[in-house]
N, CA, C and O of each residue as an XYZ file, in Angstrom:
736
protein
N       0.838     -1.173      0.000
C       0.000      0.000      0.000
C       0.891      1.248      0.000
O       1.836      1.335      0.784
N       0.599      2.182     -0.851
C       1.389      3.396     -0.983
C       1.138      4.334      0.193
O       0.025      4.425      0.712
N       2.181      5.019      0.594
C       2.079      5.994      1.673
C       1.505      7.283      1.108
O       2.019      7.831      0.132
N       0.446      7.756      1.723
C      -0.168      9.012      1.292
C      -0.309      9.899      2.523
O      -1.078      9.582      3.431
N       0.431     11.016      2.560
C       0.345     11.875      3.740
C      -1.022     12.532      3.869
O      -1.659     12.880      2.875
N      -1.449     12.690      5.082
C      -2.722     13.358      5.367
C      -2.511     14.877      5.298
O      -1.419     15.367      5.588
N      -3.559     15.620      4.914
C      -3.414     17.085      4.834
C      -2.999     17.730      6.160
O      -2.281     18.729      6.163
N      -3.444     17.169      7.273
C      -3.091     17.753      8.564
C      -1.597     17.645      8.845
O      -1.050     18.449      9.601
N      -0.931     16.661      8.244
C       0.508     16.516      8.460
C       1.244     17.715      7.871
O       2.143     18.267      8.503
N       0.862     18.116      6.659
C       1.487     19.295      6.064
C       1.181     20.551      6.873
O       2.011     21.458      6.940
N       0.011     20.617      7.484
C      -0.313     21.759      8.352
C       0.582     21.750      9.598
O       1.005     22.804     10.072
N       0.861     20.569     10.114
C       1.769     20.464     11.261
C       3.171     20.918     10.872
O       3.835     21.620     11.634
N       3.622     20.513      9.677
C       4.950     20.947      9.219
C       4.971     22.448      8.973
O       5.989     23.096      9.217
N       3.876     23.007      8.497
C       3.785     24.458      8.322
C       3.939     25.154      9.676
O       4.692     26.120      9.795
N       3.236     24.670     10.685
C       3.351     25.257     12.029
C       4.782     25.141     12.546
O       5.309     26.079     13.144
N       5.410     23.985     12.312
C       6.805     23.791     12.733
C       7.727     24.784     12.028
O       8.570     25.410     12.672
N       7.574     24.932     10.720
C       8.438     25.849      9.976
C       8.247     27.292     10.443
O       9.215     28.047     10.523
N       7.013     27.680     10.748
C       6.765     29.037     11.260
C       7.486     29.226     12.596
O       8.143     30.244     12.810
N       7.362     28.246     13.490
C       8.047     28.313     14.778
C       9.558     28.390     14.580
O      10.228     29.214     15.201
N      10.089     27.534     13.716
C      11.529     27.504     13.451
C      12.004     28.853     12.915
O      13.049     29.360     13.323
N      11.238     29.419     12.011
C      11.574     30.716     11.424
C      11.645     31.799     12.504
O      12.593     32.584     12.541
N      10.653     31.836     13.367
C      10.626     32.836     14.437
C      11.804     32.665     15.396
O      12.436     33.648     15.785
N      12.097     31.431     15.774
C      13.198     31.178     16.707
C      14.532     31.573     16.085
O      15.365     32.192     16.747
N      14.739     31.224     14.827
C      16.008     31.578     14.187
C      16.154     33.092     14.081
O      17.165     33.650     14.509
N      15.157     33.756     13.515
C      15.258     35.195     13.249
C      15.361     36.008     14.538
O      16.157     36.943     14.618
N      14.558     35.655     15.550
C      14.494     36.491     16.746
C      15.384     36.036     17.899
O      15.588     36.793     18.848
N      15.917     34.818     17.839
C      16.727     34.331     18.956
C      18.103     33.861     18.488
O      19.121     34.443     18.861
N      18.132     32.815     17.676
C      19.396     32.165     17.357
C      20.313     32.973     16.446
O      21.534     32.887     16.576
N      19.761     33.745     15.541
C      20.598     34.498     14.595
C      21.110     35.806     15.176
O      21.905     36.494     14.535
N      20.678     36.157     16.357
C      21.074     37.433     16.955
C      22.591     37.597     16.994
O      23.101     38.697     16.784
N      23.312     36.516     17.261
C      24.769     36.603     17.352
C      25.421     37.018     16.033
O      26.570     37.459     16.026
N      24.705     36.884     14.927
C      25.258     37.231     13.618
C      24.853     38.633     13.154
O      25.339     39.115     12.131
N      23.973     39.276     13.898
C      23.566     40.638     13.554
C      24.667     41.612     13.985
O      25.424     41.312     14.908
N      24.763     42.759     13.336
C      25.715     43.774     13.814
C      25.379     44.175     15.255
O      24.217     44.410     15.586
N      26.397     44.247     16.096
C      26.169     44.547     17.516
C      25.458     45.875     17.719
O      24.766     46.069     18.718
N      25.629     46.780     16.777
C      24.976     48.087     16.913
C      23.453     47.962     16.895
O      22.750     48.871     17.337
N      22.942     46.836     16.384
C      21.491     46.640     16.325
C      20.898     46.123     17.631
O      19.694     46.246     17.855
N      21.749     45.534     18.512
C      21.174     44.926     19.709
C      21.940     45.178     21.005
O      21.368     45.007     22.081
N      23.176     45.567     20.946
C      24.030     45.566     22.135
C      23.644     46.597     23.192
O      23.657     46.287     24.383
N      23.305     47.799     22.785
C      23.075     48.856     23.770
C      21.587     49.121     23.972
O      20.758     48.887     23.093
N      21.291     49.614     25.154
C      19.917     50.020     25.475
C      19.464     51.054     24.451
O      20.193     52.001     24.155
N      18.276     50.875     23.920
C      17.750     51.804     22.925
C      18.028     51.393     21.490
O      17.464     51.974     20.563
N      18.892     50.395     21.289
C      19.128     49.919     19.919
C      17.899     49.134     19.457
O      17.157     48.603     20.283
N      17.680     49.057     18.136
C      16.420     48.503     17.616
C      16.088     47.080     18.073
O      14.919     46.754     18.277
N      17.095     46.241     18.232
C      16.843     44.842     18.593
C      17.280     44.511     20.019
O      17.511     43.348     20.348
N      17.390     45.527     20.854
C      17.864     45.292     22.220
C      16.921     44.370     23.004
O      17.371     43.632     23.881
N      15.647     44.405     22.702
C      14.699     43.510     23.384
C      15.063     42.048     23.125
O      14.893     41.204     24.004
N      15.562     41.746     21.930
C      15.983     40.372     21.630
C      17.209     39.992     22.457
O      17.325     38.853     22.908
N      18.113     40.932     22.653
C      19.290     40.686     23.489
C      18.854     40.439     24.932
O      19.404     39.572     25.611
N      17.867     41.201     25.396
C      17.357     40.986     26.758
C      16.710     39.607     26.881
O      16.855     38.945     27.908
N      15.997     39.171     25.842
C      15.406     37.829     25.838
C      16.504     36.767     25.915
O      16.390     35.807     26.678
N      17.557     36.938     25.132
C      18.693     36.012     25.158
C      19.329     35.993     26.548
O      19.597     34.925     27.098
N      19.567     37.167     27.107
C      20.184     37.255     28.432
C      19.299     36.619     29.505
O      19.805     35.985     30.430
N      17.989     36.786     29.384
C      17.056     36.162     30.325
C      17.160     34.636     30.240
O      17.208     33.957     31.266
N      17.194     34.106     29.026
C      17.309     32.656     28.846
C      18.607     32.146     29.476
O      18.601     31.146     30.193
N      19.715     32.835     29.209
C      21.007     32.420     29.767
C      20.973     32.505     31.293
O      21.457     31.600     31.972
N      20.410     33.578     31.835
C      20.336     33.734     33.291
C      19.434     32.673     33.924
O      19.703     32.207     35.031
N      18.374     32.296     33.227
C      17.429     31.318     33.770
C      17.981     29.901     33.717
O      17.887     29.160     34.695
N      18.560     29.520     32.576
C      18.966     28.125     32.380
C      20.475     27.905     32.397
O      20.921     26.763     32.498
N      21.266     28.963     32.301
C      22.727     28.847     32.244
C      23.152     27.867     31.149
O      24.036     27.035     31.357
N      22.526     27.974     30.006
C      22.786     27.072     28.877
C      24.101     27.474     28.208
O      24.164     28.519     27.561
N      25.156     26.658     28.353
C      26.444     27.039     27.772
C      26.458     27.009     26.245
O      27.312     27.641     25.623
N      25.537     26.294     25.645
C      25.526     26.191     24.182
C      25.144     27.516     23.541
O      25.610     27.820     22.443
N      24.316     28.301     24.193
C      23.899     29.580     23.605
C      24.681     30.768     24.164
O      24.381     31.916     23.835
N      25.675     30.501     25.002
C      26.527     31.584     25.499
C      27.673     31.760     24.513
O      28.663     31.029     24.552
N      27.528     32.721     23.650
C      28.410     32.889     22.502
C      29.872     33.062     22.871
O      30.755     32.675     22.105
N      30.136     33.634     24.027
C      31.513     33.971     24.382
C      32.280     32.808     25.010
O      33.504     32.882     25.128
N      31.605     31.753     25.411
C      32.283     30.659     26.105
C      33.176     29.859     25.161
O      32.732     29.463     24.084
N      34.429     29.615     25.549
C      35.304     28.772     24.725
C      34.979     27.291     24.938
O      34.220     26.937     25.840
N      35.553     26.444     24.110
C      35.396     25.003     24.287
C      34.289     24.373     23.470
O      34.149     23.150     23.452
N      33.509     25.183     22.800
C      32.440     24.662     21.947
C      32.478     25.376     20.595
O      31.530     26.079     20.243
N      33.559     25.204     19.836
C      33.650     25.904     18.547
C      32.600     25.425     17.548
O      32.282     26.130     16.590
N      32.070     24.244     17.770
C      31.054     23.712     16.865
C      29.748     24.484     16.953
O      28.945     24.429     16.021
N      29.508     25.212     18.059
C      28.246     25.943     18.171
C      28.160     27.066     17.143
O      27.078     27.351     16.631
N      29.276     27.701     16.837
C      29.260     28.750     15.797
C      28.972     28.116     14.440
O      28.192     28.658     13.656
N      29.593     26.978     14.157
C      29.323     26.275     12.899
C      27.847     25.905     12.808
O      27.223     26.099     11.766
N      27.289     25.377     13.886
C      25.868     25.019     13.876
C      24.998     26.253     13.674
O      23.967     26.186     13.004
N      25.407     27.377     14.251
C      24.674     28.623     14.042
C      24.708     29.060     12.589
O      23.703     29.520     12.045
N      25.865     28.915     11.964
C      25.983     29.265     10.542
C      25.129     28.338      9.676
O      24.499     28.786      8.718
N      25.111     27.053     10.012
C      24.257     26.106      9.284
C      22.789     26.478      9.479
O      21.987     26.403      8.548
N      22.457     26.875     10.691
C      21.075     27.254     10.982
C      20.653     28.459     10.142
O      19.562     28.475      9.572
N      21.522     29.463     10.069
C      21.201     30.670      9.305
C      21.301     30.418      7.802
O      20.494     30.937      7.030
N      22.286     29.625      7.384
C      22.519     29.416      5.954
C      21.669     28.346      5.302
O      21.429     28.401      4.096
N      21.206     27.368      6.078
C      20.414     26.279      5.501
C      19.015     26.177      6.111
O      18.020     26.156      5.387
N      18.941     26.114      7.444
C      17.633     25.943      8.079
C      16.718     27.140      7.856
O      15.529     26.969      7.588
N      17.262     28.348      7.963
C      16.442     29.552      7.791
C      15.818     29.630      6.402
O      14.603     29.797      6.298
N      16.613     29.515      5.316
C      15.964     29.560      3.999
C      15.027     28.380      3.755
O      14.004     28.533      3.088
N      15.362     27.211      4.285
C      14.483     26.055      4.100
C      13.169     26.259      4.845
O      12.102     25.945      4.317
N      13.237     26.778      6.063
C      12.007     27.048      6.818
C      11.168     28.113      6.110
O       9.946     27.988      6.035
N      11.814     29.153      5.595
C      11.074     30.198      4.865
C      10.408     29.613      3.626
O       9.254     29.924      3.328
N      11.136     28.767      2.908
C      10.567     28.116      1.726
C       9.424     27.185      2.133
O       8.395     27.129      1.460
N       9.608     26.456      3.233
C       8.554     25.568      3.723
C       7.288     26.329      4.072
O       6.185     25.875      3.766
N       7.437     27.488      4.714
C       6.268     28.316      5.035
C       5.593     28.761      3.746
O       4.371     28.677      3.619
N       6.383     29.232      2.798
C       5.823     29.685      1.515
C       5.091     28.545      0.807
O       3.944     28.700      0.390
N       5.757     27.409      0.676
C       5.190     26.289     -0.076
C       3.955     25.710      0.604
O       2.927     25.508     -0.041
N       4.054     25.444      1.895
C       2.955     24.773      2.589
C       1.776     25.694      2.853
O       0.647     25.222      2.989
N       2.013     26.991      2.929
C       0.886     27.904      3.117
C       0.211     28.217      1.794
O      -0.944     28.641      1.773
N       0.919     28.011      0.688
C       0.327     28.327     -0.614
C      -0.105     27.086     -1.381
O      -0.806     27.206     -2.386
N       0.295     25.893     -0.933
C      -0.044     24.691     -1.700
C      -1.542     24.425     -1.703
O      -2.068     23.824     -2.639
N      -2.232     24.872     -0.654
C      -3.676     24.652     -0.629
C      -4.407     25.614     -1.560
O      -5.564     25.382     -1.912
N      -3.738     26.685     -1.954
C      -4.379     27.647     -2.854
C      -4.050     27.335     -4.312
O      -4.115     28.222     -5.164
N      -3.709     26.123     -4.596
C      -3.472     25.570     -5.937
C      -2.312     26.218     -6.697
O      -2.247     26.105     -7.921
N      -1.395     26.894     -5.995
C      -0.202     27.396     -6.691
C       0.659     26.234     -7.153
O       1.004     26.117     -8.329
N       0.995     25.379     -6.198
C       1.779     24.194     -6.528
C       1.798     23.289     -5.320
O       1.758     23.754     -4.181
N       1.857     22.015     -5.568
C       1.856     21.074     -4.452
C       3.295     20.705     -4.096
O       4.239     21.059     -4.801
N       3.432     19.995     -3.001
C       4.741     19.544     -2.553
C       5.220     18.457     -3.503
O       4.553     17.437     -3.673
N       6.359     18.673     -4.113
C       6.891     17.728     -5.085
C       8.050     16.918     -4.528
O       8.421     17.043     -3.361
N       8.607     16.092     -5.390
C       9.708     15.207     -5.013
C      10.901     15.997     -4.483
O      11.455     15.658     -3.438
N      11.298     17.048     -5.201
C      12.454     17.845     -4.780
C      12.195     18.527     -3.435
O      13.105     18.657     -2.618
N      10.957     18.959     -3.209
C      10.599     19.580     -1.931
C      10.714     18.561     -0.799
O      11.257     18.862      0.264
N      10.204     17.370     -1.033
C      10.282     16.323     -0.008
C      11.730     15.943      0.272
O      12.083     15.670      1.419
N      12.570     15.922     -0.751
C      13.991     15.627     -0.545
C      14.648     16.739      0.277
O      15.425     16.460      1.191
N      14.337     17.996     -0.047
C      14.873     19.124      0.720
C      14.428     19.036      2.177
O      15.244     19.206      3.083
N      13.142     18.773      2.411
C      12.634     18.696      3.778
C      13.210     17.485      4.516
O      13.413     17.542      5.728
N      13.474     16.396      3.799
C      14.111     15.221      4.395
C      15.523     15.580      4.867
O      15.904     15.264      5.994
N      16.296     16.243      4.002
C      17.657     16.646      4.373
C      17.638     17.664      5.513
O      18.449     17.593      6.436
N      16.711     18.603      5.435
C      16.548     19.595      6.504
C      16.268     18.895      7.838
O      16.892     19.206      8.853
N      15.337     17.960      7.825
C      14.952     17.267      9.056
C      16.120     16.465      9.622
O      16.345     16.468     10.833
N      16.862     15.780      8.754
C      18.029     15.023      9.223
C      19.074     15.953      9.831
O      19.617     15.673     10.900
N      19.352     17.060      9.145
C      20.363     18.005      9.629
C      19.931     18.629     10.948
O      20.733     18.730     11.876
N      18.687     19.044     11.042
C      18.185     19.671     12.265
C      18.209     18.676     13.427
O      18.615     19.023     14.536
N      17.779     17.459     13.173
C      17.799     16.433     14.222
C      19.234     16.117     14.641
O      19.511     15.960     15.830
N      20.145     16.023     13.673
C      21.531     15.683     14.006
C      22.195     16.772     14.842
O      22.823     16.470     15.857
N      22.065     18.028     14.433
C      22.715     19.095     15.202
C      22.108     19.201     16.602
O      22.817     19.511     17.560
N      20.820     18.950     16.728
C      20.200     18.960     18.051
C      20.660     17.756     18.865
O      20.847     17.860     20.077
N      20.842     16.619     18.207
C      21.352     15.431     18.897
C      22.734     15.703     19.493
O      23.028     15.260     20.603
N      23.573     16.420     18.768
C      24.892     16.788     19.299
C      24.727     17.617     20.576
O      25.449     17.410     21.552
N      23.785     18.546     20.564
C      23.525     19.367     21.759
C      23.010     18.508     22.913
O      23.449     18.666     24.052
N      22.085     17.604     22.619
C      21.545     16.702     23.642
C      22.672     15.855     24.233
O      22.745     15.670     25.448
N      23.536     15.351     23.380
C      24.669     14.541     23.825
C      25.618     15.372     24.692
O      26.139     14.885     25.696
N      25.836     16.617     24.301
C      26.729     17.503     25.044
C      26.246     17.701     26.481
O      27.060     17.794     27.400
N      24.948     17.765     26.676
C      24.377     17.978     28.014
C      24.860     16.897     28.984
O      25.103     17.181     30.157
N      24.997     15.682     28.510
C      25.419     14.579     29.375
C      26.802     14.821     29.976
O      27.126     14.257     31.022
N      27.615     15.645     29.333
C      28.988     15.877     29.780
C      29.153     17.190     30.544
O      30.273     17.572     30.884
N      28.064     17.871     30.812
C      28.156     19.107     31.578
C      28.533     18.785     33.020
O      28.173     17.730     33.543
N      29.237     19.674     33.639
C      29.746     19.511     34.994
C      28.602     19.248     35.981
O      27.679     20.053     36.109
N      28.682     18.114     36.669
C      27.644     17.749     37.640
C      27.602     18.707     38.829
O      26.581     18.801     39.511
N      28.693     19.410     39.081
C      28.701     20.385     40.171
C      27.904     21.639     39.800
O      27.439     22.363     40.680
N      27.748     21.891     38.508
C      27.019     23.077     38.037
C      25.589     22.723     37.650
O      24.667     23.501     37.896
N      25.400     21.545     37.042
C      24.078     21.137     36.538
C      23.653     19.843     37.218
O      24.297     18.805     37.059
N      22.577     19.913     37.967
C      22.054     18.729     38.646
C      21.394     17.807     37.620
O      21.100     18.238     36.505
N      21.159     16.545     37.981
C      20.436     15.654     37.066
C      19.060     16.208     36.680
O      18.614     16.025     35.547
N      18.390     16.881     37.614
C      17.086     17.472     37.304
C      17.220     18.586     36.265
O      16.394     18.693     35.358
N      18.255     19.413     36.397
C      18.478     20.482     35.418
C      18.801     19.898     34.041
O      18.337     20.407     33.021
N      19.583     18.845     34.019
C      19.910     18.204     32.740
C      18.653     17.629     32.098
O      18.498     17.687     30.878
N      17.753     17.076     32.912
C      16.492     16.553     32.368
C      15.661     17.664     31.733
O      14.998     17.443     30.719
N      15.695     18.851     32.322
C      14.980     19.990     31.728
C      15.531     20.267     30.330
O      14.766     20.493     29.392
N      16.846     20.251     30.193
C      17.443     20.469     28.872
C      17.056     19.352     27.908
O      16.678     19.615     26.767
N      17.150     18.106     28.368
C      16.855     16.972     27.492
C      15.388     16.919     27.074
O      15.078     16.715     25.900
N      14.493     17.102     28.035
C      13.075     16.859     27.766
C      12.291     18.101     27.355
O      11.322     17.995     26.604
N      12.691     19.267     27.831
C      11.898     20.465     27.549
C      12.549     21.406     26.543
O      11.868     21.943     25.669
N      13.849     21.608     26.654
C      14.497     22.613     25.812
C      15.027     22.036     24.506
O      14.821     22.628     23.446
N      15.703     20.894     24.560
C      16.271     20.319     23.334
C      15.468     19.144     22.788
O      15.455     18.912     21.579
N      14.805     18.407     23.660
C      14.068     17.217     23.237
C      13.089     17.443     22.100
O      13.118     16.700     21.120
N      12.217     18.449     22.196
C      11.272     18.679     21.093
C      11.964     19.020     19.774
O      11.471     18.680     18.698
N      13.126     19.705     19.870
C      13.859     20.086     18.651
C      14.590     18.886     18.048
O      15.066     18.951     16.914
N      14.677     17.807     18.797
C      15.197     16.547     18.259
C      14.048     15.673     17.762
O      14.127     15.094     16.678
N      12.991     15.580     18.547
C      11.875     14.690     18.230
C      11.103     15.119     16.977
O      10.859     14.299     16.092
N      10.723     16.378     16.895
C       9.874     16.827     15.783
C      10.584     16.699     14.436
O       9.988     16.166     13.500
N      11.834     17.163     14.291
C      12.510     16.931     13.007
C      12.735     15.443     12.707
O      12.749     15.042     11.543
N      12.910     14.630     13.744
C      13.053     13.184     13.514
C      11.774     12.604     12.923
O      11.824     11.779     12.011
N      10.631     13.038     13.444
C       9.349     12.592     12.893
C       9.194     13.091     11.465
O       8.711     12.362     10.598
N       9.604     14.336     11.217
C       9.539     14.874      9.856
C      10.411     14.048      8.909
O      10.004     13.771      7.781
N      11.598     13.656      9.354
C      12.485     12.847      8.515
C      11.821     11.520      8.153
O      11.905     11.077      7.007
N      11.168     10.890      9.115
C      10.469      9.625      8.846
C       9.335      9.852      7.847
O       9.167      9.074      6.908
N       8.561     10.913      8.046
C       7.463     11.234      7.129
C       7.991     11.450      5.712
O       7.457     10.890      4.754
N       9.037     12.259      5.580
C       9.580     12.544      4.244
C      10.216     11.300      3.629
O      10.161     11.112      2.414
N      10.819     10.450      4.462
C      11.381      9.200      3.950
C      10.291      8.350      3.307
O      10.464      7.845      2.198
N       9.167      8.192      4.005
C       8.084      7.377      3.453
C       7.462      8.012      2.218
O       7.043      7.301      1.305
N       7.397      9.329      2.177
C       6.902      9.997      0.969
C       7.829      9.719     -0.212
O       7.374      9.394     -1.308
N       9.124      9.849      0.023
C      10.097      9.606     -1.049
C      10.091      8.141     -1.471
O      10.169      7.828     -2.658
N       9.998      7.257     -0.498
C       9.954      5.825     -0.801
C       8.735      5.494     -1.654
O       8.834      4.699     -2.589
N       7.598      6.090     -1.347
C       6.378      5.850     -2.134
C       6.556      6.349     -3.564
O       6.118      5.693     -4.508
N       7.188      7.491     -3.728
C       7.431      8.021     -5.076
C       8.374      7.109     -5.862
O       8.144      6.827     -7.038
N       9.433      6.653     -5.198
C      10.380      5.763     -5.871
C       9.720      4.440     -6.246
O       9.947      3.918     -7.337
N       8.912      3.904     -5.352
C       8.216      2.647     -5.637
C       7.243      2.816     -6.790
O       7.136      1.935     -7.644
N       6.532      3.937     -6.826
C       5.588      4.188     -7.923
C       6.330      4.318     -9.247
O       5.854      3.843    -10.278
N       7.497      4.963     -9.222
C       8.298      5.090    -10.442
C       8.825      3.749    -10.914
O       8.836      3.473    -12.114
N       9.262      2.915     -9.986
C       9.758      1.588    -10.344
C       8.633      0.718    -10.877
O       8.839     -0.064    -11.805
N       7.449      0.847    -10.302
C       6.294      0.072    -10.761
C       5.911      0.461    -12.186
O       5.573     -0.403    -12.995
N       5.963      1.749    -12.494
C       5.632      2.203    -13.854
C       6.638      1.679    -14.867
O       6.272      1.355    -15.997
N       7.907      1.594    -14.470
C       8.943      1.109    -15.386
C       8.777     -0.364    -15.710
O       9.114     -0.794    -16.814
N       8.264     -1.145    -14.771
C       8.121     -2.581    -15.005
C       6.890     -2.915    -15.826
O       6.760     -4.039    -16.312
N       5.996     -1.975    -15.988
C       4.768     -2.243    -16.755
C       4.978     -2.001    -18.220
O       4.053     -2.176    -19.013
């Protein structure tokens, strides 16, 4: 039996892409903006800097503390997020919000892009989840680590993983249909 995604699944992915877009633009990409836009009180994006500082003060998350040494991979992941995840999420919002208005439906290339996006997003989050296990026990209690695993990073690992499975089955169904047509 061929895999056929339900319309609500694409709506869920649309909601995910909107959330991802907002988080990247307003939180994660801040480190790449010119400091004059956020660093000082009264600068246009200073509220975003205050949000970042609040998160760091609340959770003491070393992964988002840009100045901390010892995690050079976090800058690389940030660049991947801005260079790949951001445009893919923007494209996903455009495509999935307009596909119901008969502009164009999700095609093979779109599913492949979303599959790669989901794998990349899940993998980079998995690295962060793994990193939590090695945080100093004197600074982070097991309960605090569980908050990172289950509340802060867990959803960002789980949801893209589910998306990867969904896109895999969509691609597999397309490949199977193509192979079936060739044998006839």
